[in-house]
Amino acid sequence: MAPQSLSLTRRGLLAASMAAGAIAALPGALHAAADNTAIRPFRVAVPKEDLADLRRRLAATRWPDQETVADRSQGVRLAAMKELVQRWRTDYDWRKAEGKLNAHPQFLTAIDGLDIHFLHVRSRHPDALPLIITHGWPGSVFELLKTIGPLTDPTAHGGRAEDAFHLVIPSLPGFGFSGKPTGTGWAPDRIARAWAVLMERLGYRRYVAQGGDWGAPVSHALARQAPPGLLGIHVNLPAAVPPEIAAALGAGGPVPADLSDKERAAYDALDTFFKKNRAYSVMMATRPQTIGYALTDSPVGLAAWMYDYNGGEPERLLAKDDFLDDVTLYWLTNSAASAARLYWENGPRGIIVASAQKTADIALPVAVTVFPGEIYQAPESWARRAYRNLVHFHEVDRGGHFAAWEEPDLFSAELRAAFRPLR
């Protein structure tokens, strides 16, 4: 089958082509083109007109007046945003970002009526374990690219051949190069069912799953559904908040008096997040279309919305070009509104509270890594209450919410350790 070659524009046309040799990366699961389950090669090729349009819009930015405080309590500071946009407009090179994606085999396949974009990178080690990893918001497949080497070729990154993985990294529906749902219903449970179809379509009969941010509820849903072949999951944003803590946070109930030091620290971090840093989530969960107008029309508005996430984590823990790769992807694929709808689909329950994700229904093995810069540092006592089959719990000394992006080697080492008993 010859690779397809189309073009990507912000009006929704997606490109699909790749070098002929990449098709061999599939484990015997390539279907005929006439079949609606076909796996079609994909390559990113953004027209230069779209990049010129972005630069024109950046140059014509209408700036707000400066904040009236000396900190970021009113949001992203004007000086920080002007510095970022100056780099975006004059020095940033999207073609390098394209190169990062096109360096790996990419594909499209239709599942439940929607095109799903995914990277599929097979290890050279014959006994590698298949692993599907799900990104979050405001992330994308970009946040996982740095883990591909350490996970597929561990011997080149301080690991052992027997710890290798075959990687499947899909773009969530409505994100990046995946299709945009035209109807409702694409919540984590449905996405998880699609991921199970994807792994079966690729020919994998034994595999594991991982996720942070939105990838965590998708992985939780997979574990609850327990499709044939799924051995276990790893999450780095666990849904480990006990009911009495959730009640205190959500309804202003009394804080339990018998919390340990770690439990109290976790409660305080959650309290701060819910009071000060959760506005983005509430807005997208209730008015994704409204916020979509602003984010779709203004690249600076989109960048500021994403830059402010989690108390400004992109500023603290990511290089500027890493962040610009991600925000440019959202801009070029016009996916601000379609990505925001995932919050609306999930409703006001959020992605942290255990009761919302039904963790008690998970019988499969669950592994948890706690990163110090995460929204909250889940205590082991809470994690053991949330997951009845917790097989790995480890607190590491660096990394934040985008752990795979920020600390790819550490993140990969955690996955090797977590899944070693399940091989």
PDB file of N, CA and C in Angstrom, residues 251-321:
ATOM      1  N   ALA A 251     -17.164  20.717  49.384  1.00  0.00           N
ATOM      2  CA  ALA A 251     -18.339  21.269  50.048  1.00  0.00           C
ATOM      3  C   ALA A 251     -17.994  22.085  51.289  1.00  0.00           C
ATOM      4  N   GLY A 252     -16.716  22.293  51.520  1.00  0.00           N
ATOM      5  CA  GLY A 252     -16.326  23.065  52.691  1.00  0.00           C
ATOM      6  C   GLY A 252     -16.552  22.335  53.992  1.00  0.00           C
ATOM      7  N   GLY A 253     -16.560  21.004  53.944  1.00  0.00           N
ATOM      8  CA  GLY A 253     -16.730  20.234  55.156  1.00  0.00           C
ATOM      9  C   GLY A 253     -15.511  20.295  56.044  1.00  0.00           C
ATOM     10  N   PRO A 254     -15.606  19.743  57.254  1.00  0.00           N
ATOM     11  CA  PRO A 254     -14.469  19.800  58.180  1.00  0.00           C
ATOM     12  C   PRO A 254     -13.304  18.953  57.689  1.00  0.00           C
ATOM     13  N   VAL A 255     -12.100  19.454  57.917  1.00  0.00           N
ATOM     14  CA  VAL A 255     -10.907  18.698  57.562  1.00  0.00           C
ATOM     15  C   VAL A 255     -10.662  17.671  58.653  1.00  0.00           C
ATOM     16  N   PRO A 256     -10.486  16.387  58.303  1.00  0.00           N
ATOM     17  CA  PRO A 256     -10.231  15.378  59.340  1.00  0.00           C
ATOM     18  C   PRO A 256      -9.061  15.786  60.226  1.00  0.00           C
ATOM     19  N   ALA A 257      -9.203  15.541  61.513  1.00  0.00           N
ATOM     20  CA  ALA A 257      -8.198  15.997  62.470  1.00  0.00           C
ATOM     21  C   ALA A 257      -7.020  15.045  62.599  1.00  0.00           C
ATOM     22  N   ASP A 258      -7.159  13.820  62.105  1.00  0.00           N
ATOM     23  CA  ASP A 258      -6.137  12.805  62.355  1.00  0.00           C
ATOM     24  C   ASP A 258      -5.224  12.577  61.153  1.00  0.00           C
ATOM     25  N   LEU A 259      -5.041  13.589  60.320  1.00  0.00           N
ATOM     26  CA  LEU A 259      -4.190  13.435  59.148  1.00  0.00           C
ATOM     27  C   LEU A 259      -2.718  13.395  59.548  1.00  0.00           C
ATOM     28  N   SER A 260      -1.948  12.536  58.867  1.00  0.00           N
ATOM     29  CA  SER A 260      -0.500  12.527  59.063  1.00  0.00           C
ATOM     30  C   SER A 260       0.081  13.768  58.403  1.00  0.00           C
ATOM     31  N   ASP A 261       1.378  13.983  58.601  1.00  0.00           N
ATOM     32  CA  ASP A 261       2.023  15.150  57.992  1.00  0.00           C
ATOM     33  C   ASP A 261       1.913  15.104  56.465  1.00  0.00           C
ATOM     34  N   LYS A 262       2.138  13.929  55.872  1.00  0.00           N
ATOM     35  CA  LYS A 262       2.045  13.815  54.417  1.00  0.00           C
ATOM     36  C   LYS A 262       0.615  14.005  53.935  1.00  0.00           C
ATOM     37  N   GLU A 263      -0.331  13.489  54.681  1.00  0.00           N
ATOM     38  CA  GLU A 263      -1.737  13.644  54.300  1.00  0.00           C
ATOM     39  C   GLU A 263      -2.171  15.100  54.408  1.00  0.00           C
ATOM     40  N   ARG A 264      -1.711  15.785  55.440  1.00  0.00           N
ATOM     41  CA  ARG A 264      -2.057  17.196  55.583  1.00  0.00           C
ATOM     42  C   ARG A 264      -1.424  18.026  54.466  1.00  0.00           C
ATOM     43  N   ALA A 265      -0.185  17.695  54.101  1.00  0.00           N
ATOM     44  CA  ALA A 265       0.463  18.409  53.007  1.00  0.00           C
ATOM     45  C   ALA A 265      -0.286  18.185  51.693  1.00  0.00           C
ATOM     46  N   ALA A 266      -0.756  16.952  51.474  1.00  0.00           N
ATOM     47  CA  ALA A 266      -1.520  16.661  50.264  1.00  0.00           C
ATOM     48  C   ALA A 266      -2.838  17.425  50.270  1.00  0.00           C
ATOM     49  N   TYR A 267      -3.502  17.463  51.420  1.00  0.00           N
ATOM     50  CA  TYR A 267      -4.748  18.225  51.513  1.00  0.00           C
ATOM     51  C   TYR A 267      -4.507  19.705  51.217  1.00  0.00           C
ATOM     52  N   ASP A 268      -3.463  20.268  51.795  1.00  0.00           N
ATOM     53  CA  ASP A 268      -3.177  21.701  51.587  1.00  0.00           C
ATOM     54  C   ASP A 268      -2.898  21.997  50.119  1.00  0.00           C
ATOM     55  N   ALA A 269      -2.161  21.093  49.442  1.00  0.00           N
ATOM     56  CA  ALA A 269      -1.875  21.295  48.018  1.00  0.00           C
ATOM     57  C   ALA A 269      -3.155  21.236  47.196  1.00  0.00           C
ATOM     58  N   LEU A 270      -4.030  20.296  47.522  1.00  0.00           N
ATOM     59  CA  LEU A 270      -5.308  20.194  46.813  1.00  0.00           C
ATOM     60  C   LEU A 270      -6.184  21.406  47.082  1.00  0.00           C
ATOM     61  N   ASP A 271      -6.187  21.869  48.314  1.00  0.00           N
ATOM     62  CA  ASP A 271      -6.990  23.037  48.681  1.00  0.00           C
ATOM     63  C   ASP A 271      -6.535  24.266  47.883  1.00  0.00           C
ATOM     64  N   THR A 272      -5.211  24.439  47.777  1.00  0.00           N
ATOM     65  CA  THR A 272      -4.680  25.552  46.992  1.00  0.00           C
ATOM     66  C   THR A 272      -5.069  25.420  45.530  1.00  0.00           C
ATOM     67  N   PHE A 273      -4.945  24.206  44.993  1.00  0.00           N
ATOM     68  CA  PHE A 273      -5.290  23.985  43.592  1.00  0.00           C
ATOM     69  C   PHE A 273      -6.763  24.290  43.327  1.00  0.00           C
ATOM     70  N   PHE A 274      -7.642  23.783  44.174  1.00  0.00           N
ATOM     71  CA  PHE A 274      -9.068  23.983  43.955  1.00  0.00           C
ATOM     72  C   PHE A 274      -9.471  25.446  44.112  1.00  0.00           C
ATOM     73  N   LYS A 275      -8.784  26.174  44.990  1.00  0.00           N
ATOM     74  CA  LYS A 275      -9.152  27.567  45.237  1.00  0.00           C
ATOM     75  C   LYS A 275      -8.517  28.539  44.250  1.00  0.00           C
ATOM     76  N   LYS A 276      -7.286  28.248  43.796  1.00  0.00           N
ATOM     77  CA  LYS A 276      -6.537  29.243  43.036  1.00  0.00           C
ATOM     78  C   LYS A 276      -6.217  28.851  41.597  1.00  0.00           C
ATOM     79  N   ASN A 277      -6.079  27.567  41.328  1.00  0.00           N
ATOM     80  CA  ASN A 277      -5.544  27.167  40.024  1.00  0.00           C
ATOM     81  C   ASN A 277      -6.488  26.311  39.193  1.00  0.00           C
ATOM     82  N   ARG A 278      -7.735  26.164  39.619  1.00  0.00           N
ATOM     83  CA  ARG A 278      -8.643  25.258  38.928  1.00  0.00           C
ATOM     84  C   ARG A 278      -9.630  25.987  38.011  1.00  0.00           C
ATOM     85  N   ALA A 279      -9.499  27.309  37.881  1.00  0.00           N
ATOM     86  CA  ALA A 279     -10.461  28.065  37.089  1.00  0.00           C
ATOM     87  C   ALA A 279     -10.493  27.587  35.643  1.00  0.00           C
ATOM     88  N   TYR A 280      -9.335  27.251  35.085  1.00  0.00           N
ATOM     89  CA  TYR A 280      -9.281  26.771  33.693  1.00  0.00           C
ATOM     90  C   TYR A 280     -10.169  25.540  33.518  1.00  0.00           C
ATOM     91  N   SER A 281     -10.115  24.621  34.507  1.00  0.00           N
ATOM     92  CA  SER A 281     -10.879  23.383  34.436  1.00  0.00           C
ATOM     93  C   SER A 281     -12.371  23.652  34.503  1.00  0.00           C
ATOM     94  N   VAL A 282     -12.781  24.524  35.409  1.00  0.00           N
ATOM     95  CA  VAL A 282     -14.208  24.845  35.560  1.00  0.00           C
ATOM     96  C   VAL A 282     -14.737  25.506  34.292  1.00  0.00           C
ATOM     97  N   MET A 283     -13.954  26.408  33.716  1.00  0.00           N
ATOM     98  CA  MET A 283     -14.395  27.093  32.506  1.00  0.00           C
ATOM     99  C   MET A 283     -14.583  26.103  31.362  1.00  0.00           C
ATOM    100  N   MET A 284     -13.623  25.214  31.159  1.00  0.00           N
ATOM    101  CA  MET A 284     -13.729  24.269  30.051  1.00  0.00           C
ATOM    102  C   MET A 284     -14.779  23.194  30.317  1.00  0.00           C
ATOM    103  N   ALA A 285     -15.023  22.872  31.583  1.00  0.00           N
ATOM    104  CA  ALA A 285     -16.044  21.881  31.915  1.00  0.00           C
ATOM    105  C   ALA A 285     -17.456  22.419  31.762  1.00  0.00           C
ATOM    106  N   THR A 286     -17.594  23.746  31.765  1.00  0.00           N
ATOM    107  CA  THR A 286     -18.934  24.339  31.681  1.00  0.00           C
ATOM    108  C   THR A 286     -19.158  25.148  30.415  1.00  0.00           C
ATOM    109  N   ARG A 287     -18.102  25.752  29.851  1.00  0.00           N
ATOM    110  CA  ARG A 287     -18.253  26.606  28.678  1.00  0.00           C
ATOM    111  C   ARG A 287     -17.107  26.400  27.679  1.00  0.00           C
ATOM    112  N   PRO A 288     -16.898  25.171  27.189  1.00  0.00           N
ATOM    113  CA  PRO A 288     -15.791  24.962  26.254  1.00  0.00           C
ATOM    114  C   PRO A 288     -15.973  25.725  24.945  1.00  0.00           C
ATOM    115  N   GLN A 289     -17.223  25.891  24.511  1.00  0.00           N
ATOM    116  CA  GLN A 289     -17.436  26.609  23.259  1.00  0.00           C
ATOM    117  C   GLN A 289     -17.133  28.092  23.430  1.00  0.00           C
ATOM    118  N   THR A 290     -17.522  28.642  24.567  1.00  0.00           N
ATOM    119  CA  THR A 290     -17.282  30.062  24.813  1.00  0.00           C
ATOM    120  C   THR A 290     -15.794  30.365  24.858  1.00  0.00           C
ATOM    121  N   ILE A 291     -15.054  29.586  25.622  1.00  0.00           N
ATOM    122  CA  ILE A 291     -13.615  29.830  25.694  1.00  0.00           C
ATOM    123  C   ILE A 291     -12.956  29.523  24.355  1.00  0.00           C
ATOM    124  N   GLY A 292     -13.572  28.632  23.587  1.00  0.00           N
ATOM    125  CA  GLY A 292     -13.017  28.275  22.291  1.00  0.00           C
ATOM    126  C   GLY A 292     -12.943  29.426  21.320  1.00  0.00           C
ATOM    127  N   TYR A 293     -13.907  30.355  21.376  1.00  0.00           N
ATOM    128  CA  TYR A 293     -13.869  31.493  20.459  1.00  0.00           C
ATOM    129  C   TYR A 293     -12.600  32.325  20.672  1.00  0.00           C
ATOM    130  N   ALA A 294     -12.296  32.608  21.914  1.00  0.00           N
ATOM    131  CA  ALA A 294     -11.113  33.428  22.207  1.00  0.00           C
ATOM    132  C   ALA A 294      -9.827  32.692  21.863  1.00  0.00           C
ATOM    133  N   LEU A 295      -9.751  31.416  22.222  1.00  0.00           N
ATOM    134  CA  LEU A 295      -8.515  30.672  22.015  1.00  0.00           C
ATOM    135  C   LEU A 295      -8.290  30.335  20.547  1.00  0.00           C
ATOM    136  N   THR A 296      -9.365  30.219  19.790  1.00  0.00           N
ATOM    137  CA  THR A 296      -9.253  29.911  18.369  1.00  0.00           C
ATOM    138  C   THR A 296      -8.869  31.141  17.560  1.00  0.00           C
ATOM    139  N   ASP A 297      -9.235  32.317  18.016  1.00  0.00           N
ATOM    140  CA  ASP A 297      -8.992  33.545  17.263  1.00  0.00           C
ATOM    141  C   ASP A 297      -7.656  34.199  17.592  1.00  0.00           C
ATOM    142  N   SER A 298      -7.119  33.929  18.782  1.00  0.00           N
ATOM    143  CA  SER A 298      -5.904  34.620  19.216  1.00  0.00           C
ATOM    144  C   SER A 298      -4.840  33.623  19.632  1.00  0.00           C
ATOM    145  N   PRO A 299      -3.733  33.545  18.896  1.00  0.00           N
ATOM    146  CA  PRO A 299      -2.672  32.638  19.324  1.00  0.00           C
ATOM    147  C   PRO A 299      -2.068  33.042  20.669  1.00  0.00           C
ATOM    148  N   VAL A 300      -2.001  34.332  20.964  1.00  0.00           N
ATOM    149  CA  VAL A 300      -1.470  34.771  22.254  1.00  0.00           C
ATOM    150  C   VAL A 300      -2.436  34.394  23.377  1.00  0.00           C
ATOM    151  N   GLY A 301      -3.738  34.528  23.116  1.00  0.00           N
ATOM    152  CA  GLY A 301      -4.711  34.092  24.109  1.00  0.00           C
ATOM    153  C   GLY A 301      -4.587  32.605  24.393  1.00  0.00           C
ATOM    154  N   LEU A 302      -4.399  31.815  23.336  1.00  0.00           N
ATOM    155  CA  LEU A 302      -4.212  30.376  23.504  1.00  0.00           C
ATOM    156  C   LEU A 302      -2.954  30.085  24.313  1.00  0.00           C
ATOM    157  N   ALA A 303      -1.859  30.759  23.975  1.00  0.00           N
ATOM    158  CA  ALA A 303      -0.604  30.523  24.686  1.00  0.00           C
ATOM    159  C   ALA A 303      -0.721  30.890  26.156  1.00  0.00           C
ATOM    160  N   ALA A 304      -1.356  32.024  26.451  1.00  0.00           N
ATOM    161  CA  ALA A 304      -1.500  32.444  27.846  1.00  0.00           C
ATOM    162  C   ALA A 304      -2.364  31.465  28.628  1.00  0.00           C
ATOM    163  N   TRP A 305      -3.437  30.980  28.003  1.00  0.00           N
ATOM    164  CA  TRP A 305      -4.344  30.024  28.661  1.00  0.00           C
ATOM    165  C   TRP A 305      -3.598  28.750  29.033  1.00  0.00           C
ATOM    166  N   MET A 306      -2.745  28.291  28.129  1.00  0.00           N
ATOM    167  CA  MET A 306      -1.997  27.071  28.377  1.00  0.00           C
ATOM    168  C   MET A 306      -0.797  27.315  29.295  1.00  0.00           C
ATOM    169  N   TYR A 307      -0.203  28.485  29.181  1.00  0.00           N
ATOM    170  CA  TYR A 307       0.990  28.819  29.959  1.00  0.00           C
ATOM    171  C   TYR A 307       0.682  28.943  31.445  1.00  0.00           C
ATOM    172  N   ASP A 308      -0.537  29.326  31.760  1.00  0.00           N
ATOM    173  CA  ASP A 308      -0.917  29.559  33.152  1.00  0.00           C
ATOM    174  C   ASP A 308      -1.228  28.269  33.900  1.00  0.00           C
ATOM    175  N   TYR A 309      -1.200  27.158  33.203  1.00  0.00           N
ATOM    176  CA  TYR A 309      -1.630  25.894  33.791  1.00  0.00           C
ATOM    177  C   TYR A 309      -0.829  25.535  35.045  1.00  0.00           C
ATOM    178  N   ASN A 310      -1.533  25.059  36.057  1.00  0.00           N
ATOM    179  CA  ASN A 310      -0.904  24.524  37.270  1.00  0.00           C
ATOM    180  C   ASN A 310       0.090  25.515  37.883  1.00  0.00           C
ATOM    181  N   GLY A 311      -0.357  26.772  38.005  1.00  0.00           N
ATOM    182  CA  GLY A 311       0.494  27.761  38.643  1.00  0.00           C
ATOM    183  C   GLY A 311       1.715  28.141  37.830  1.00  0.00           C
ATOM    184  N   GLY A 312       1.619  27.994  36.508  1.00  0.00           N
ATOM    185  CA  GLY A 312       2.732  28.385  35.649  1.00  0.00           C
ATOM    186  C   GLY A 312       3.791  27.320  35.487  1.00  0.00           C
ATOM    187  N   GLU A 313       3.403  26.059  35.503  1.00  0.00           N
ATOM    188  CA  GLU A 313       4.401  24.993  35.395  1.00  0.00           C
ATOM    189  C   GLU A 313       5.235  25.074  34.122  1.00  0.00           C
ATOM    190  N   PRO A 314       4.653  25.403  32.960  1.00  0.00           N
ATOM    191  CA  PRO A 314       5.526  25.482  31.780  1.00  0.00           C
ATOM    192  C   PRO A 314       6.713  26.415  31.985  1.00  0.00           C
ATOM    193  N   GLU A 315       6.481  27.524  32.693  1.00  0.00           N
ATOM    194  CA  GLU A 315       7.558  28.480  32.940  1.00  0.00           C
ATOM    195  C   GLU A 315       8.622  27.901  33.864  1.00  0.00           C
ATOM    196  N   ARG A 316       8.200  27.057  34.789  1.00  0.00           N
ATOM    197  CA  ARG A 316       9.125  26.553  35.803  1.00  0.00           C
ATOM    198  C   ARG A 316       9.942  25.358  35.328  1.00  0.00           C
ATOM    199  N   LEU A 317       9.321  24.474  34.543  1.00  0.00           N
ATOM    200  CA  LEU A 317       9.936  23.168  34.335  1.00  0.00           C
ATOM    201  C   LEU A 317      10.140  22.769  32.881  1.00  0.00           C
ATOM    202  N   LEU A 318       9.728  23.585  31.932  1.00  0.00           N
ATOM    203  CA  LEU A 318       9.902  23.246  30.529  1.00  0.00           C
ATOM    204  C   LEU A 318      10.686  24.333  29.810  1.00  0.00           C
ATOM    205  N   ALA A 319      11.480  23.938  28.843  1.00  0.00           N
ATOM    206  CA  ALA A 319      12.139  24.911  27.979  1.00  0.00           C
ATOM    207  C   ALA A 319      11.087  25.618  27.128  1.00  0.00           C
ATOM    208  N   LYS A 320      11.348  26.859  26.772  1.00  0.00           N
ATOM    209  CA  LYS A 320      10.361  27.633  26.011  1.00  0.00           C
ATOM    210  C   LYS A 320       9.981  26.952  24.704  1.00  0.00           C
ATOM    211  N   ASP A 321      10.946  26.396  23.998  1.00  0.00           N
ATOM    212  CA  ASP A 321      10.620  25.769  22.715  1.00  0.00           C
ATOM    213  C   ASP A 321       9.810  24.496  22.895  1.00  0.00           C
TER     214      ASP A 321
END
